[in-house]
Short mmCIF file of C-alpha atoms in Angstrom, two decimals:
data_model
loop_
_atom_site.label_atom_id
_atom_site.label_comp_id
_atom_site.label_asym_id
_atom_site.label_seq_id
_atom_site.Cartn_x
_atom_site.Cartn_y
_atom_site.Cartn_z
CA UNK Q 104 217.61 -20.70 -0.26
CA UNK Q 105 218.51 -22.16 -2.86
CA UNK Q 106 217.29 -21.00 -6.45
CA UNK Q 107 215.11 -23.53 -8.55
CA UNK Q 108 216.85 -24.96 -11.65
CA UNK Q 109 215.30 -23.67 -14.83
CA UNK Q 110 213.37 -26.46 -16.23
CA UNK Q 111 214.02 -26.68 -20.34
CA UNK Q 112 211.26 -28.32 -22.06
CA UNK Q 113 212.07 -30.98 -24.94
CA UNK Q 114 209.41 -28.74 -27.11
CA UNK Q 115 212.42 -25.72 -26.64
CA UNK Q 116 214.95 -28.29 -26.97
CA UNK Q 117 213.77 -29.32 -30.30
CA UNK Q 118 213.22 -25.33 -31.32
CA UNK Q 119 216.86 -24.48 -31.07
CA UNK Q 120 217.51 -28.09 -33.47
CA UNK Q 121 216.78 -26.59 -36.81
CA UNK Q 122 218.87 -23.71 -36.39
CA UNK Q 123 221.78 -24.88 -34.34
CA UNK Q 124 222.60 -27.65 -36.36
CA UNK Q 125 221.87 -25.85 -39.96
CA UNK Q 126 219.14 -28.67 -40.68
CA UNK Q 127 216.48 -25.65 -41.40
CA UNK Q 128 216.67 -24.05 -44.85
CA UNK Q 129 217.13 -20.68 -43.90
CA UNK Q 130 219.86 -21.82 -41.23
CA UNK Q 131 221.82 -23.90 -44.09
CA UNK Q 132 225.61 -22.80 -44.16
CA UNK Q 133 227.75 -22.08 -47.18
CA UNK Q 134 230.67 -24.51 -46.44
CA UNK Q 135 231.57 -27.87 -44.87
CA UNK Q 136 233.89 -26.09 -42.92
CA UNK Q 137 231.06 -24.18 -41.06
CA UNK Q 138 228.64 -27.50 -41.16
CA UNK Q 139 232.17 -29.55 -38.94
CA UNK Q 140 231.89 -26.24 -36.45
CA UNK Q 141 228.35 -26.55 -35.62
CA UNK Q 142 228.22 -30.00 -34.99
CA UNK Q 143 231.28 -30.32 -33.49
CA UNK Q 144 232.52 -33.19 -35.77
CA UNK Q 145 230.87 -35.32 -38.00
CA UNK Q 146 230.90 -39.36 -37.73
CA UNK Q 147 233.26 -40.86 -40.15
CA UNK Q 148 233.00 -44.74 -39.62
CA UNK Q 149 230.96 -44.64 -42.53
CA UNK Q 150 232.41 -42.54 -45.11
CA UNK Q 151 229.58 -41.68 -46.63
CA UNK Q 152 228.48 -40.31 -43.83
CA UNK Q 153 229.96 -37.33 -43.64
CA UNK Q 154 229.36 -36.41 -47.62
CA UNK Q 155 225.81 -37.04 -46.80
CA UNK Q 156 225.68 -34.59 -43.45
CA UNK Q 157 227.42 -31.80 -45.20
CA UNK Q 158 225.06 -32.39 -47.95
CA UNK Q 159 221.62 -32.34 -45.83
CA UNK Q 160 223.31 -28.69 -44.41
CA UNK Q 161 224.76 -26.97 -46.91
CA UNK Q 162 222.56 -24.66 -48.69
CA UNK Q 163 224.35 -25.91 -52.49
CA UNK Q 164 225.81 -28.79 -51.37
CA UNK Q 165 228.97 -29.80 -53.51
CA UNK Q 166 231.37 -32.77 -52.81
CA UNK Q 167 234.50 -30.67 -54.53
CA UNK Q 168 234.25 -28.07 -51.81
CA UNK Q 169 234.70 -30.93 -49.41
CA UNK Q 170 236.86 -33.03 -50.89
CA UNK Q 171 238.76 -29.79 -51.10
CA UNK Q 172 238.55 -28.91 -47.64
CA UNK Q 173 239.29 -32.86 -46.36
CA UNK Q 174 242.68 -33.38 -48.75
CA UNK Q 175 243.11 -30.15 -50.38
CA UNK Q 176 243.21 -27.53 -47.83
CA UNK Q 177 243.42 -30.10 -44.92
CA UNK Q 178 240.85 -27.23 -43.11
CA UNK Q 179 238.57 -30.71 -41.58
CA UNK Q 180 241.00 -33.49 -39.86
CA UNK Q 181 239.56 -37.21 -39.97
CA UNK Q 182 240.71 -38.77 -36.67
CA UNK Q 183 239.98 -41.98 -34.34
CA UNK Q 184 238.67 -40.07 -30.93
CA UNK Q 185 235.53 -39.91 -29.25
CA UNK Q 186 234.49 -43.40 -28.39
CA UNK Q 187 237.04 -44.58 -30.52
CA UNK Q 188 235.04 -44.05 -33.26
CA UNK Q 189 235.99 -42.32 -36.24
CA UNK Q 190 235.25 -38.60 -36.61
CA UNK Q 191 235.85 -35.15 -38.95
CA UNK Q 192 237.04 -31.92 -37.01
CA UNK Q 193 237.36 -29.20 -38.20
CA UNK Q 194 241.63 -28.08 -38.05
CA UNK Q 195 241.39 -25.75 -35.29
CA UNK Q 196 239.37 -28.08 -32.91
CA UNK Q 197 241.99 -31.08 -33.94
CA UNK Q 198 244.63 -30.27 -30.92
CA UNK Q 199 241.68 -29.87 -28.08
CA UNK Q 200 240.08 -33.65 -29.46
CA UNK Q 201 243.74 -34.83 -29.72
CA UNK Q 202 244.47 -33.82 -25.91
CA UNK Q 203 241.09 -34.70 -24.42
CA UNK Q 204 240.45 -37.98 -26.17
CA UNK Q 205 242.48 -39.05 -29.43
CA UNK Q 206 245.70 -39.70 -27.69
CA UNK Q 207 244.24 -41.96 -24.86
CA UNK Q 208 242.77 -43.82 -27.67
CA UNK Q 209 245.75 -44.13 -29.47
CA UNK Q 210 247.68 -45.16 -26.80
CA UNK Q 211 244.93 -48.42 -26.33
CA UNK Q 212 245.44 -49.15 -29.91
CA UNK Q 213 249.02 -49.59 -30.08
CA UNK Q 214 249.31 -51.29 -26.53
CA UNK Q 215 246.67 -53.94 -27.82
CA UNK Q 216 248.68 -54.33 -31.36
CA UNK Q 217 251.85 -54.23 -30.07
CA UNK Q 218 251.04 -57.11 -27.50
CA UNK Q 219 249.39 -59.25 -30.06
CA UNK Q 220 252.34 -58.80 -32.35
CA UNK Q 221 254.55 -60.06 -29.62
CA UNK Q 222 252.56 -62.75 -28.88
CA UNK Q 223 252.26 -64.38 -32.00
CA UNK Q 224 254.63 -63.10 -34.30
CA UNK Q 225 257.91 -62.58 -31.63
CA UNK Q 226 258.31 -58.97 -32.53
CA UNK Q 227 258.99 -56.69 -30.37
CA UNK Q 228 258.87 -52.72 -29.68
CA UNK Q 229 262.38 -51.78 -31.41
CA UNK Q 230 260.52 -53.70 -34.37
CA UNK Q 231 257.67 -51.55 -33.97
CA UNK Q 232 259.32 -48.28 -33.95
CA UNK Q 233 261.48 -49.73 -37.00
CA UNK Q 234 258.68 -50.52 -39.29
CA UNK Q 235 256.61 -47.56 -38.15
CA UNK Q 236 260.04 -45.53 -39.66
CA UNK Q 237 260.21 -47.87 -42.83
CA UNK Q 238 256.72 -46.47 -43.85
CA UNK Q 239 257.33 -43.08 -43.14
CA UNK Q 240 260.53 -42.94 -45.32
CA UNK Q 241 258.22 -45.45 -48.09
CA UNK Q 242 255.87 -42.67 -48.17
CA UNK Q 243 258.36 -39.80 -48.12
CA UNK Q 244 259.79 -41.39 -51.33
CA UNK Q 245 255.96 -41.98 -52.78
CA UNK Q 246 254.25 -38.66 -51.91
CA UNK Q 247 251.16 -40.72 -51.68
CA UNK Q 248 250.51 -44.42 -51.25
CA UNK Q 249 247.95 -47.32 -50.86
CA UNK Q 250 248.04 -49.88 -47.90
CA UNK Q 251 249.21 -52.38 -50.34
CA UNK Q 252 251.90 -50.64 -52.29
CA UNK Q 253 253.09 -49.78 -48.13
CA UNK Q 254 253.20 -53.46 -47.78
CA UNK Q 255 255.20 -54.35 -50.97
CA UNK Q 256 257.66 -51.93 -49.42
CA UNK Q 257 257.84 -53.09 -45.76
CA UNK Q 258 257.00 -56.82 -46.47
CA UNK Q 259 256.73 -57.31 -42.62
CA UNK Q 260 253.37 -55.66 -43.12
CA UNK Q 261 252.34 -58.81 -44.88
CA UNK Q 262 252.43 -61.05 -41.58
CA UNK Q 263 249.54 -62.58 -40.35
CA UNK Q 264 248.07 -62.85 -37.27
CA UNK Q 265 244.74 -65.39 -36.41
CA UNK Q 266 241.89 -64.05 -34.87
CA UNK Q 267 239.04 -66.06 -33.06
CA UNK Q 268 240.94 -69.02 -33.44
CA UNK Q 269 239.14 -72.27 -33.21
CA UNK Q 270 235.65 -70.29 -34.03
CA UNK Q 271 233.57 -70.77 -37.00
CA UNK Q 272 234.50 -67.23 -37.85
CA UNK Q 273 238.22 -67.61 -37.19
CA UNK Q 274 240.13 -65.28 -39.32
CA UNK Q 275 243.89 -64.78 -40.49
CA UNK Q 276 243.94 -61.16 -41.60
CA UNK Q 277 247.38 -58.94 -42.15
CA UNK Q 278 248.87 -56.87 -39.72
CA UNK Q 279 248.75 -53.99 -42.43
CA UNK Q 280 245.39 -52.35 -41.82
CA UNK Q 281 245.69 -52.66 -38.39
CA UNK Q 282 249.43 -50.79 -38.20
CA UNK Q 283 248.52 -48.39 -40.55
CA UNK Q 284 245.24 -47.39 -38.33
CA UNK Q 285 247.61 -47.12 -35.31
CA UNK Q 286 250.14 -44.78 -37.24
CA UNK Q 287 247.14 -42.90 -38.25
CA UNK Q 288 245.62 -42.45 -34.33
CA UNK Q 289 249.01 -41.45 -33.70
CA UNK Q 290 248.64 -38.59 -36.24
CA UNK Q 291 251.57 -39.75 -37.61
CA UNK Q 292 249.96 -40.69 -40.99
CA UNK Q 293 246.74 -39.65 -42.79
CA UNK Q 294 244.38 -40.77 -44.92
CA UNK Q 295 244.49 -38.72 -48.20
CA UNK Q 296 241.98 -39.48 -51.48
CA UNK Q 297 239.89 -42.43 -51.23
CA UNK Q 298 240.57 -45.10 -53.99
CA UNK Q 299 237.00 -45.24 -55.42
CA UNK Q 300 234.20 -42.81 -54.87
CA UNK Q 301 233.57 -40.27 -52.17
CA UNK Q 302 231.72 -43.42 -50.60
CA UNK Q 303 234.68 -45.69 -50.67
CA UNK Q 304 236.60 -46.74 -47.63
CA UNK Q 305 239.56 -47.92 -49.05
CA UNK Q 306 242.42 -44.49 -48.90
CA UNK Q 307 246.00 -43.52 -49.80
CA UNK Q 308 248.21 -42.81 -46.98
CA UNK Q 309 249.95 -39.81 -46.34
CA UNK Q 310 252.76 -38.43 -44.08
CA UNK Q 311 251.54 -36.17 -41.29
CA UNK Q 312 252.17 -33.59 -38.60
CA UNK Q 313 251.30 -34.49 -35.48
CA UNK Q 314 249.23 -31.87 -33.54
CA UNK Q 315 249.90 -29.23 -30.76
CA UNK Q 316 250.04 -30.42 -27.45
CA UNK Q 317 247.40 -29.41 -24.83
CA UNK Q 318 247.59 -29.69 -21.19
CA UNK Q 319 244.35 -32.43 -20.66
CA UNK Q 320 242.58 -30.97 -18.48
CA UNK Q 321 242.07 -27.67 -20.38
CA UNK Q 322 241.31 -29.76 -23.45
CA UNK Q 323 238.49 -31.33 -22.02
CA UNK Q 324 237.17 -28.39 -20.25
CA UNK Q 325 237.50 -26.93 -23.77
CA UNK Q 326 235.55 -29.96 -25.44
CA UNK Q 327 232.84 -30.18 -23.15
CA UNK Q 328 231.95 -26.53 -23.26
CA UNK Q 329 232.27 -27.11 -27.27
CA UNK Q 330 229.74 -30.16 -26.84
CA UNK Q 331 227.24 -27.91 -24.61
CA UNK Q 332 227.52 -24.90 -27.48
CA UNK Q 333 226.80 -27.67 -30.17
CA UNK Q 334 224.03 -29.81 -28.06
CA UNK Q 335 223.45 -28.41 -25.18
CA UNK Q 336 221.39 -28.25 -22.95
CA UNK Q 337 222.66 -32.04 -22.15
CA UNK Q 338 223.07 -34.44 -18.63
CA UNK Q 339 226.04 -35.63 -17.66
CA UNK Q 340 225.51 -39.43 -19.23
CA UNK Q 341 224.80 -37.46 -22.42
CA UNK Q 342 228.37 -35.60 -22.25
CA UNK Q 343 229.90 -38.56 -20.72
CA UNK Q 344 228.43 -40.99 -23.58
CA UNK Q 345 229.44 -38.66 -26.55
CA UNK Q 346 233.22 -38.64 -25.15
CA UNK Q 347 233.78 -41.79 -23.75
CA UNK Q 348 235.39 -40.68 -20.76
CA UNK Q 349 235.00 -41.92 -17.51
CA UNK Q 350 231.84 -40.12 -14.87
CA UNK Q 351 235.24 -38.71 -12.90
CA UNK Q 352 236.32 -37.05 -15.74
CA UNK Q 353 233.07 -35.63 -17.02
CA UNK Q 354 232.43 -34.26 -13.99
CA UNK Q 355 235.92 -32.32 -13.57
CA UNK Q 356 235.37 -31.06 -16.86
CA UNK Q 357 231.93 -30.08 -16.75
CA UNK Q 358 232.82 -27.85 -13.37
CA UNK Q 359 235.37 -26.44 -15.15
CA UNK Q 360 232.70 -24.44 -17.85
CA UNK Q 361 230.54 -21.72 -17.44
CA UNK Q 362 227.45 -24.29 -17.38
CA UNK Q 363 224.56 -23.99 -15.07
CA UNK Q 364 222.31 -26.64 -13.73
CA UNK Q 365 219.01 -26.62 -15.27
CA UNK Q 366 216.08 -29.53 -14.96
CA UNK Q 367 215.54 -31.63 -18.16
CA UNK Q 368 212.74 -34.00 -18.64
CA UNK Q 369 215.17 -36.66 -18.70
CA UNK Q 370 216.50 -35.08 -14.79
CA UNK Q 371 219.14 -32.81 -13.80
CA UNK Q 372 220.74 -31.55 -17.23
CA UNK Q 373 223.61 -28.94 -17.67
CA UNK Q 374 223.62 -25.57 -20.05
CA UNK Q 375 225.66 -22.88 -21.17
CA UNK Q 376 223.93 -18.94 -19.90
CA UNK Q 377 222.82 -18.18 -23.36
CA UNK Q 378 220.50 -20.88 -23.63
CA UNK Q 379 218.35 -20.29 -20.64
CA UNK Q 380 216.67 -18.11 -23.08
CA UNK Q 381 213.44 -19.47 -24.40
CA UNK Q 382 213.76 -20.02 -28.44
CA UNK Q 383 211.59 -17.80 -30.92
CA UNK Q 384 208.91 -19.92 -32.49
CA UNK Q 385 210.96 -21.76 -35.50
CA UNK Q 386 209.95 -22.22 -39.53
CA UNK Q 387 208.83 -25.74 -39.51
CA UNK Q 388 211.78 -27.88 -41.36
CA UNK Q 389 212.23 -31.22 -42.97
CA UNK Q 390 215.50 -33.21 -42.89
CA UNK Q 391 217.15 -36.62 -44.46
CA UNK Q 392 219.98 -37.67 -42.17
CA UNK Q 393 222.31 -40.50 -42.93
CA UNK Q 394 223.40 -43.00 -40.74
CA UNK Q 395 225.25 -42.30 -37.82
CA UNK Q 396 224.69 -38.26 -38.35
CA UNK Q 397 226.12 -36.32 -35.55
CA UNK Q 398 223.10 -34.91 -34.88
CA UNK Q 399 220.87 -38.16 -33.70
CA UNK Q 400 224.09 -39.44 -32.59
CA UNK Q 401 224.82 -36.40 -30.17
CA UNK Q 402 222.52 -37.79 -26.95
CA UNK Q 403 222.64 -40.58 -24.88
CA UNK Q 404 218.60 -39.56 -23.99
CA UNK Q 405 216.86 -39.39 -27.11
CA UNK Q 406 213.20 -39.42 -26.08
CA UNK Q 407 212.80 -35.72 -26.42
CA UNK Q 408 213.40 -36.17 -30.39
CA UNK Q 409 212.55 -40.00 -31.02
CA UNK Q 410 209.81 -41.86 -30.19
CA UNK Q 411 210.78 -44.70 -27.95
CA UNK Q 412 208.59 -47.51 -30.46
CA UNK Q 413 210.48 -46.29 -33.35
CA UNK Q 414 214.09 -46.84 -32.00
CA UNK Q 415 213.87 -50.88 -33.10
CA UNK Q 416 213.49 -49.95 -36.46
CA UNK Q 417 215.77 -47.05 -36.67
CA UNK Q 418 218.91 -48.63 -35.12
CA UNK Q 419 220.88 -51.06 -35.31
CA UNK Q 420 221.81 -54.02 -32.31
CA UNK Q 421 224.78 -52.24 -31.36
CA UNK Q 422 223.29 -48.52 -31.23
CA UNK Q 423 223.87 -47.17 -34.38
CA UNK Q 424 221.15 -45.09 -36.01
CA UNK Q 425 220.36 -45.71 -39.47
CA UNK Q 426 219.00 -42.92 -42.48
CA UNK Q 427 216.88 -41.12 -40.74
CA UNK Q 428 213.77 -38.39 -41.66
CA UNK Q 429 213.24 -35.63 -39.32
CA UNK Q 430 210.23 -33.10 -39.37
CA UNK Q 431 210.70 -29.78 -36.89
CA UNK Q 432 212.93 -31.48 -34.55
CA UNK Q 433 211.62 -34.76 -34.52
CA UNK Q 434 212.22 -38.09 -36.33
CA UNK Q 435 209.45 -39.50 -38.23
CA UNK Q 436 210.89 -41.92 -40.59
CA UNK Q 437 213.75 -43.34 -42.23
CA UNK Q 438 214.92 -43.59 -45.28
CA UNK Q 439 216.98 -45.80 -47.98
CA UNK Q 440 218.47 -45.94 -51.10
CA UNK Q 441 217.99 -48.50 -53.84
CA UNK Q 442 220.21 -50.61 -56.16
CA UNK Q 443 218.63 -48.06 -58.88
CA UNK Q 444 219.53 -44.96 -57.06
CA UNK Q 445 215.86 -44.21 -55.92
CA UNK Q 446 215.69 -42.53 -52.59
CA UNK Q 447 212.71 -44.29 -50.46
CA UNK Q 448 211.52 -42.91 -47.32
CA UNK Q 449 208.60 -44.70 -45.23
CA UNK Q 450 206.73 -42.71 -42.09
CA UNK Q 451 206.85 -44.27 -39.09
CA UNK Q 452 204.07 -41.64 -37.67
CA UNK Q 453 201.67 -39.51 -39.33
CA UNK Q 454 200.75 -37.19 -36.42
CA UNK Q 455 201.50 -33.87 -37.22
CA UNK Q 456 202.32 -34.45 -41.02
CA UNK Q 457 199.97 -32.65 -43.32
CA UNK Q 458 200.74 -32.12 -46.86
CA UNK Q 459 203.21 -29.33 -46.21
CA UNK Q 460 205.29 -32.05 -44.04
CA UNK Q 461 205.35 -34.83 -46.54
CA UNK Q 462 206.01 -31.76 -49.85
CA UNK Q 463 209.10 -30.36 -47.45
CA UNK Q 464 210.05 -34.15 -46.92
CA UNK Q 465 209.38 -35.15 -50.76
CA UNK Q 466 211.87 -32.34 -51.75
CA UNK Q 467 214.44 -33.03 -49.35
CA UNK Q 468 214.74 -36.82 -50.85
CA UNK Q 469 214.74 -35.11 -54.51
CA UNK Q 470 218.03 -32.82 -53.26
CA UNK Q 471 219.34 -35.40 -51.81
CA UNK Q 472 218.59 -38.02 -55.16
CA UNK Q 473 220.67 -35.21 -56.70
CA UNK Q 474 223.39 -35.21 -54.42
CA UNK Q 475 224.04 -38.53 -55.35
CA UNK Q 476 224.37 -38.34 -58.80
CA UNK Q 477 224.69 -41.95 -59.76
CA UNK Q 478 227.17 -42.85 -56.75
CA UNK Q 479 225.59 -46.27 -54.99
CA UNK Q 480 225.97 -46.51 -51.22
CA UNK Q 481 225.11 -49.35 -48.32
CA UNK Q 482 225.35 -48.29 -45.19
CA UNK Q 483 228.39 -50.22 -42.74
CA UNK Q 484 225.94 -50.66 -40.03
CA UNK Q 485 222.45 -51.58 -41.64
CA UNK Q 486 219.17 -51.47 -39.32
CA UNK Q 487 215.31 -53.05 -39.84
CA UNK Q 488 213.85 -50.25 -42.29
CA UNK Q 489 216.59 -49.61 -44.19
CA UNK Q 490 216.75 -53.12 -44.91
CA UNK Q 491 213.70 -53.50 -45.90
CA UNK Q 492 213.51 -50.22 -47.73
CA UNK Q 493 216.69 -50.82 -49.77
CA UNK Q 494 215.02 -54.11 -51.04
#
């Protein structure tokens, strides 16, 4: 006979939240280093982002200590991987993402440039390799250099190519942005110090050492019992979604980790042996997440911490969650900053918040007021309420 899955309530599931991903006070870590471990990797389209995750779990949040760790110590690796989306790792963890889904990505991006190169600007792969030489040698004489000063030195980085073309929105950017990302998927450059503030997007390039190879298979075993430490318990979709590899290749690499089968309320769900234990009761906690935070960005099922009416106003038409505000393992609200640096936040339920809720939740926008310290941010992907919160 076969034994009956053990079923995993989303009341446990939210229990472990706090603690696992240092969002409760007492759980908070000490570096960023430890804050990129538990959650895997934090999301780094935005760059803000990732200042603003650290800072929600670091118990003295400081952006030296990750600015040192990002540029400085080079402990956390930015990198184009999951999803092709843009993500911090910490070092250690860079080879296994690089093997089980950076390189496949890379290998996309340069097949689509190189094509549209060829198409409309006659240059071939020989050119390719040449120019992708020309900047490593311009930045071994610079040390350090921005996308434009790399363009002054290879001028071919200047060409244009047309996008949309005939649209209203046609476009005729450079190729240098574009090149430069591909060199950078190939971890063959990286981005150092960002021009501006820690909120800017705009970096200086930097030479770099391209990582370890892994056999692929073992790195995405390796990555997918990672994931289940960091989110688990978890379905397949919500593995499969996270990595953005095929149902195949989830599957292999599920099989391959010491994961059981357990029964979600969502259906049949996967989880490592250690967390078939029920949770201790946990400290109730309050939380302001930025957008696309690993943590609400970690499922593909989300009903067991969001309400389903809420999700309209929280993210945006292509999926991306806006600032969010979480209460014990839930999200209740969002949140957005002003022109004038005020941090709003606006409930989207009041069940369950009494005044110790809304005084944990008051504090949390006060630490993270002071975080900022007179930097301004917008978010890159902006949903309803933090529209209308921002104005």
């Amino acid at each position: 006979m076969t034994k009956a899955r053990r079923k995993i309530t989303a009341e446990e599931r939210r229990a472990r939240l706090g603690a696992r991903h240092l969002l409760a006070p007492a759980a908070r870590a000490a570096t960023p280093e430890a804050v990129a471990e538990a959650v895997l990797g934090l999301h780094a389209t935005d760059p803000a982002s990732v200042y603003l995750s650290v800072a929600a779990r670091l118990r003295t949040p400081s952006v030296a200590d990750l600015e040192r760790a990002l540029y400085e110590d080079r402990t956390l690796v930015r990198m184009l991987c999951m999803r092709r989306t843009m993500f911090v790792v910490p070092r250690e963890l860079a080879p296994v993402v690089d093997a089980s889904t950076a390189r496949a990505v890379a290998a996309r991006e340069r097949r689509n440039l190189v094509k549209v190169i060829q198409e409309q600007l006659g240059f071939d792969e020989h050119w390719f390799a040449a120019t992708e030489a020309a900047v490593l040698a311009a930045l071994d004489r610079r040390g350090e250099a921005t996308a434009a000063q790399l363009a002054d030195d290879v001028p071919d980085l200047k060409s244009q190519i047309v996008q949309s073309e005939g649209k209203p929105y046609e476009a005729r950017p450079r190729i240098t942005s574009r090149f430069l990302g591909v060199m950078a998927a190939e971890s063959r450059i990286r981005r150092g110090r960002p021009l501006g503030t820690w909120a800017s997007s705009q970096y200086r390039w930097t030479a770099a050492e391209p990582h370890p190879e892994l056999p692929v298979d073992e790195a995405k075993s390796e990555l997918a019992a990672r994931y289940l430490a960091a989110f688990g318990p978890a379905t397949t979709e919500d593995v499969k979604w996270w990595t953005g590899w095929t149902l195949t290749d989830t599957r292999k690499a599920l099989a391959r980790t010491e994961a059981v089968e357990v029964e979600l309320d969502e259906g049949p769900g996967h989880a490592l042996p250690a967390q078939l234990e029920a949770p201790a009761a946990p400290e109730p906690w309050a939380a302001l997440l930025p957008a696309l935070d690993p943590t609400p960005m970690g499922w593909r099922h989300r009903d067991w911490y969001l309400d389903v009416d809420h999700a309209s106003e929280l993210f945006d038409t292509n999926g991306n969650i806006g600032p969010s505000v979480w209460w014990s393992g839930r999200i209740v609200g969002g949140w957005a900053q002003r022109p004038d640096g005020e941090i709003v936040t606006e409930l989207l339920t009041t069940t369950g918040l009494g005044r110790e809720a809304r005084a944990a939740i008051d504090a949390e926008a006060g630490r993270l007021a002071a975080f900022f310290d007179g930097v301004r941010i917008k978010p890159s992907f902006r949903t309803p309420l933090e529209r209308r919160l921002a104005t």
